[in-house]
Short mmCIF file of C-alpha atoms in Angstrom, two decimals:
data_model
loop_
_atom_site.label_atom_id
_atom_site.label_comp_id
_atom_site.label_asym_id
_atom_site.label_seq_id
_atom_site.Cartn_x
_atom_site.Cartn_y
_atom_site.Cartn_z
CA PHE A 1 113.13 86.64 2.13
CA PRO A 2 111.98 82.98 2.11
CA ALA A 3 113.88 80.39 4.09
CA PRO A 4 116.25 78.14 2.12
CA GLY A 5 114.76 74.92 0.84
CA LEU A 6 111.17 76.17 0.45
CA GLY A 7 111.46 76.34 -3.34
CA VAL A 8 110.36 79.98 -3.40
CA THR A 9 112.36 82.67 -5.15
CA ALA A 10 113.14 85.78 -3.13
CA VAL A 11 111.29 88.85 -4.38
CA ASP A 12 112.84 92.32 -4.38
CA ALA A 13 111.06 94.68 -1.99
CA ASP A 14 110.58 97.26 -4.77
CA THR A 15 108.61 94.64 -6.76
CA MET A 16 106.21 93.98 -3.90
CA PHE A 17 105.81 97.66 -3.03
CA THR A 18 105.92 99.40 -6.39
CA ASN A 19 105.33 102.87 -4.95
CA TRP A 20 108.80 102.71 -3.41
CA ALA A 21 110.33 102.60 -6.88
CA SER A 22 108.17 105.42 -8.23
CA ASP A 23 108.18 107.76 -5.22
CA VAL A 24 111.57 109.44 -4.73
CA ASN A 25 110.68 110.08 -1.08
CA LYS A 26 110.20 106.38 -0.31
CA LEU A 27 113.24 104.67 -1.77
CA GLY A 28 114.37 103.19 1.52
CA THR A 29 118.01 103.78 0.56
CA ASN A 30 120.52 101.97 2.81
CA THR A 31 117.62 100.36 4.65
CA ILE A 32 117.45 96.64 5.39
CA ILE A 33 113.97 95.29 4.63
CA SER A 34 112.71 91.81 5.38
CA ILE A 35 109.23 90.69 4.35
CA PHE A 36 107.52 87.57 5.66
CA GLU A 37 104.47 85.82 4.30
CA VAL A 38 102.54 83.55 6.64
CA ASP A 39 99.84 81.17 5.39
CA TYR A 40 97.22 81.27 8.13
CA ASP A 41 96.73 77.71 9.38
CA PRO A 42 95.25 77.47 12.90
CA GLU A 43 95.32 73.66 12.81
CA ASN A 44 99.11 73.76 12.60
CA GLY A 45 99.46 76.73 14.94
CA LEU A 46 100.32 79.21 12.17
CA THR A 47 98.37 82.20 13.39
CA GLY A 48 101.08 84.83 13.49
CA LEU A 49 104.81 85.51 13.34
CA GLY A 50 106.94 83.69 15.86
CA THR A 51 110.29 84.84 17.19
CA ILE A 52 112.50 86.12 14.39
CA LYS A 53 116.25 86.50 14.84
CA TYR A 54 118.69 88.30 12.58
CA GLU A 55 122.44 87.99 12.28
CA LEU A 56 123.87 91.37 11.33
CA ASN A 57 127.36 92.08 10.08
CA ASN A 58 128.98 95.50 9.78
CA SER A 59 132.42 96.57 8.65
CA LEU A 60 132.65 99.03 11.57
CA ASN A 61 133.35 97.78 15.08
CA ASN A 62 135.96 100.15 16.51
CA PRO A 63 133.97 102.41 18.87
CA ALA A 64 135.48 105.61 17.43
CA ASN A 65 134.44 104.66 13.89
CA VAL A 66 130.99 103.55 15.04
CA LEU A 67 130.40 106.74 17.03
CA LEU A 68 131.60 108.98 14.18
CA ASP A 69 129.36 107.15 11.74
CA TYR A 70 126.38 107.57 14.05
CA LEU A 71 127.10 111.21 14.85
CA LYS A 72 127.46 112.22 11.18
CA ASN A 73 124.70 110.13 9.60
CA ASP A 74 121.64 112.26 8.78
CA VAL A 75 119.29 109.29 8.29
CA TYR A 76 119.63 107.23 11.48
CA GLY A 77 122.09 109.35 13.46
CA ALA A 78 122.65 112.86 14.79
CA GLY A 79 123.34 114.54 11.43
CA LEU A 80 126.41 116.45 12.64
CA THR A 81 129.30 117.50 10.41
CA ASP A 82 133.08 117.45 10.81
CA ASP A 83 132.90 121.12 11.79
CA ASP A 84 130.80 120.12 14.82
CA LEU A 85 133.37 117.60 16.09
CA ASP A 86 136.87 117.71 17.58
CA LEU A 87 138.14 114.90 15.36
CA THR A 88 141.55 114.65 17.05
CA THR A 89 139.90 113.32 20.21
CA PHE A 90 138.35 110.49 18.18
CA ASP A 91 141.86 109.45 17.14
CA ASP A 92 142.66 108.94 20.84
CA MET A 93 139.43 106.99 21.29
CA TYR A 94 140.32 104.80 18.30
CA ALA A 95 143.83 104.08 19.57
CA THR A 96 142.62 103.30 23.10
CA ALA A 97 139.99 100.85 21.86
CA ASN A 98 142.42 99.26 19.41
CA THR A 99 145.00 98.50 22.13
CA TYR A 100 145.42 94.73 22.17
CA VAL A 101 144.94 93.02 25.52
CA SER A 102 145.21 89.42 26.67
CA TYR A 103 142.11 87.29 27.15
CA THR A 104 141.01 83.69 27.51
CA THR A 105 138.22 82.19 25.42
CA SER A 106 135.34 80.18 26.88
CA ALA A 107 137.27 77.10 25.73
CA GLY A 108 140.27 78.14 27.85
CA VAL A 109 142.42 79.24 24.91
CA GLY A 110 144.50 82.38 25.37
CA GLY A 111 145.01 85.15 22.86
CA THR A 112 144.84 88.90 22.30
CA ILE A 113 141.96 91.08 21.14
CA PRO A 114 141.28 94.81 20.77
CA LYS A 115 140.35 96.29 24.13
CA TYR A 116 136.91 97.50 23.04
CA GLU A 117 134.59 96.73 20.14
CA ILE A 118 130.98 97.58 19.37
CA ASN A 119 129.04 94.38 18.67
CA GLY A 120 125.32 94.99 18.77
CA GLY A 121 122.51 97.02 17.29
CA LEU A 122 121.08 100.44 18.11
CA SER A 123 117.38 101.26 17.96
CA THR A 124 116.37 104.33 15.97
CA PHE A 125 113.33 104.57 18.27
CA GLN A 126 115.69 105.68 21.05
CA PRO A 127 116.75 109.32 21.46
CA VAL A 128 120.06 110.11 19.78
CA LEU A 129 121.71 110.95 23.11
CA THR A 130 120.67 107.57 24.54
CA ASN A 131 122.38 105.76 21.67
CA ILE A 132 125.50 107.93 22.01
CA ASP A 133 125.62 107.02 25.70
CA GLN A 134 125.29 103.33 24.80
CA ILE A 135 128.30 103.48 22.47
CA CYS A 136 130.36 105.36 25.03
CA GLN A 137 129.36 103.07 27.92
CA ASN A 138 130.52 100.04 25.94
CA SER A 139 133.90 101.64 25.20
CA ALA A 140 134.68 103.41 28.50
CA THR A 141 134.48 106.88 26.97
CA PHE A 142 133.06 110.25 28.02
CA PHE A 143 131.14 112.34 25.45
CA THR A 144 131.17 116.07 26.09
CA PHE A 145 130.84 119.50 24.50
CA ASP A 146 133.81 121.85 24.39
CA ALA A 147 132.32 125.33 24.73
CA LYS A 148 135.60 127.02 23.80
CA GLN A 149 135.73 125.32 20.41
CA GLY A 150 131.99 124.97 20.03
CA LYS A 151 132.53 121.29 19.22
CA TYR A 152 131.65 117.88 20.63
CA LYS A 153 134.52 115.68 21.70
CA VAL A 154 135.26 112.36 23.39
CA VAL A 155 137.51 111.56 26.35
CA PRO A 156 138.60 107.92 26.75
CA ASN A 157 138.44 106.77 30.37
CA ARG A 158 142.03 105.54 30.56
CA ALA A 159 145.14 106.05 32.63
CA ALA A 160 147.00 109.28 31.93
CA THR A 161 150.19 108.97 29.92
CA THR A 162 153.55 110.10 31.29
CA GLN A 163 153.45 113.13 28.99
CA GLU A 164 149.93 114.05 30.11
CA LYS A 165 151.03 113.91 33.73
CA THR A 166 154.04 116.09 32.95
CA ASP A 167 151.92 118.66 31.09
CA ALA A 168 149.05 118.60 33.60
CA PHE A 169 147.85 121.98 34.82
CA ILE A 170 148.67 122.55 38.50
CA PHE A 171 146.05 123.81 40.92
CA ASN A 172 147.48 125.04 44.21
CA ASP A 173 147.03 127.66 46.94
CA ASP A 174 148.12 130.36 44.47
CA ASN A 175 145.17 129.95 42.10
CA ILE A 176 142.51 128.20 44.22
CA LEU A 177 140.11 130.73 45.76
CA GLY A 178 138.51 129.74 49.04
CA GLY A 179 138.04 126.23 50.36
CA ILE A 180 137.96 122.83 48.69
CA THR A 181 134.83 120.69 48.97
CA ILE A 182 135.75 117.01 49.15
CA THR A 183 133.22 114.23 48.52
CA GLU A 184 134.24 110.69 49.40
CA PRO A 185 132.18 107.60 48.49
CA GLU A 186 129.69 106.89 51.28
CA LEU A 187 129.76 103.46 52.89
CA TYR A 188 126.12 102.64 52.15
CA ALA A 189 126.29 104.10 48.64
CA THR A 190 129.45 102.28 47.59
CA TYR A 191 129.03 99.32 45.29
CA ASN A 192 130.89 96.14 46.19
CA GLN A 193 129.22 93.81 43.68
CA MET A 194 128.54 94.03 39.95
CA ASP A 195 126.14 91.80 38.03
CA ILE A 196 126.42 92.71 34.36
CA GLU A 197 124.38 91.17 31.55
CA TYR A 198 125.62 90.94 27.97
CA ALA A 199 124.92 88.91 24.82
CA ASN A 200 127.52 86.12 24.68
CA GLY A 201 128.79 85.83 21.11
CA ASP A 202 130.19 82.37 21.87
CA ALA A 203 126.69 81.14 22.77
CA LYS A 204 124.63 82.48 19.86
CA ASP A 205 124.24 85.80 21.64
CA GLN A 206 122.28 84.30 24.50
CA THR A 207 122.20 86.43 27.64
CA ASP A 208 125.17 85.79 29.92
CA THR A 209 126.37 87.54 33.05
CA VAL A 210 129.60 88.74 34.61
CA PHE A 211 129.61 88.82 38.39
CA LEU A 212 132.30 90.75 40.25
CA GLU A 213 132.63 91.16 43.99
CA VAL A 214 134.95 92.91 46.39
CA PRO A 215 136.06 90.09 48.72
CA SER A 216 134.91 90.19 52.32
CA SER A 217 138.32 89.08 53.56
CA PRO A 218 141.21 91.54 53.10
CA GLN A 219 143.39 91.06 50.05
CA THR A 220 146.75 92.62 49.27
CA THR A 221 146.62 92.90 45.47
CA PHE A 222 144.45 96.04 45.60
CA PRO A 223 144.23 96.89 49.32
CA THR A 224 142.32 100.13 48.67
CA LEU A 225 139.45 98.03 47.29
CA ASN A 226 138.97 96.06 50.50
CA ARG A 227 135.55 96.19 52.13
CA ALA A 228 135.16 98.31 55.20
CA ALA A 229 134.23 96.68 58.48
CA ASN A 230 130.55 95.66 58.53
CA GLU A 231 130.07 96.92 54.98
CA PRO A 232 126.72 95.58 53.67
CA ASP A 233 126.30 94.06 50.21
CA ASN A 234 125.43 96.69 47.62
CA LYS A 235 125.07 95.34 44.09
CA LEU A 236 124.81 97.24 40.81
CA ASP A 237 122.92 95.57 37.95
CA TYR A 238 122.97 96.77 34.37
CA ARG A 239 123.30 95.47 30.81
CA LEU A 240 125.94 96.12 28.17
CA TYR A 241 123.86 96.12 24.98
CA LEU A 242 126.75 96.52 22.54
CA THR A 243 129.27 94.06 24.00
CA ASN A 244 129.19 90.32 23.21
CA ASP A 245 132.51 89.20 24.66
CA LYS A 246 133.04 88.12 28.26
CA SER A 247 136.54 89.55 28.59
CA ARG A 248 135.41 93.01 27.44
CA ALA A 249 132.33 92.87 29.67
CA THR A 250 134.57 91.94 32.61
CA ASN A 251 137.00 94.75 31.84
CA LEU A 252 134.24 97.37 31.64
CA SER A 253 132.68 96.07 34.85
CA ASN A 254 136.01 96.21 36.67
CA ILE A 255 136.45 99.86 35.70
CA ASP A 256 133.02 100.74 37.06
CA LEU A 257 133.53 98.78 40.27
CA ARG A 258 136.94 100.26 41.05
CA GLN A 259 136.02 103.84 40.22
CA ALA A 260 132.82 103.57 42.24
CA ARG A 261 134.91 102.66 45.29
CA LEU A 262 138.00 104.77 44.72
CA GLY A 263 136.46 107.87 43.19
CA ARG A 264 136.94 111.05 45.22
CA SER A 265 135.38 114.28 44.00
CA ILE A 266 136.69 117.73 44.80
CA GLU A 267 135.18 121.09 43.93
CA PHE A 268 136.55 124.60 44.28
CA GLU A 269 136.67 128.05 42.73
CA ALA A 270 139.83 129.24 40.99
CA ASP A 271 141.11 132.45 39.41
CA HIS A 272 141.12 133.47 35.75
CA SER A 273 144.49 131.85 35.03
CA THR A 274 142.84 128.43 35.26
CA MET A 275 140.35 129.08 32.43
CA ILE A 276 142.58 127.16 30.01
CA VAL A 277 141.52 123.90 31.69
CA ASP A 278 138.90 121.87 29.79
CA VAL A 279 136.56 119.05 30.69
CA GLY A 280 138.43 115.77 30.34
CA ASP A 281 141.84 117.22 31.19
CA VAL A 282 143.98 115.49 33.82
CA VAL A 283 145.19 118.05 36.37
CA LYS A 284 147.34 118.10 39.50
CA VAL A 285 146.03 119.47 42.78
CA THR A 286 148.29 120.58 45.64
CA SER A 287 146.85 121.79 48.93
CA VAL A 288 148.85 122.14 52.12
CA LYS A 289 145.72 122.21 54.25
CA HIS A 290 144.36 118.95 52.85
CA GLY A 291 147.70 117.22 52.42
CA PHE A 292 147.47 117.01 48.60
CA THR A 293 150.72 117.01 46.67
CA ASN A 294 150.26 116.85 42.91
CA GLU A 295 147.30 114.47 43.24
CA LEU A 296 145.83 113.62 39.85
CA TYR A 297 142.19 114.36 39.02
CA ARG A 298 140.20 114.33 35.80
CA VAL A 299 138.07 117.44 35.22
CA MET A 300 134.40 116.46 34.94
CA ARG A 301 132.74 119.90 35.00
CA VAL A 302 133.81 123.49 34.43
CA THR A 303 131.52 126.42 35.24
#
């Protein structure tokens, strides 16, 4: 497509590549095509294409809608069907992402926005699972397979509701067989800094960063996040490719930082009565020996 003001009329791609119109296998349906013509002029430095930027708009930005579209599309996605998916879990993902939260713009103006949105592009050169992980990482969601249903499902990484806590399955000394293996975050493996890159939509999608740090001096707001004595700096760097808003990037980074420091993993064997528990469920664990009384855990793996 020629740039405005050059006095050249845009030509349809089918006109320039006539075999696309005649060959039913090369229609390029639902494909965006841009064609550039460069007049070779070494005296003026025109010897190749320079940097080309595109501004893309899409009607889908809620992570649940984006993920469903990608999972079910058989051209650029995974090609799954509704029968392959637990669609009710995507309703929860949609509602979680569409929860409005307070934020402050770069100009210092306050307002509310949906908690998560997908604002970015996926590469079809990447494996499907990599792109699914990208969508889920930018919306604080787990993607898993439910072997009982034989379907894929999503689990939003959010606080459990009052009803979920009430209905949570209880593990205790009556159904836990043997000991409990407890894994606490190690001092030298615990992150206390986050440096997250993202494309800032308020600055023409130029790369910006969010830096978070657990303060060296004790604080009382979240005392469990305080650094341990003589704890060395340990920074995690990564990029959010599908987030272009500072408040959302900060929120996602905060989740990772807090869970990296507060996460405790437990593992044990249990009897057959516990087979109703699925990955993603919030459960209660009570153990007299370890001093647990209805402590909440999210199930990450079931064997």
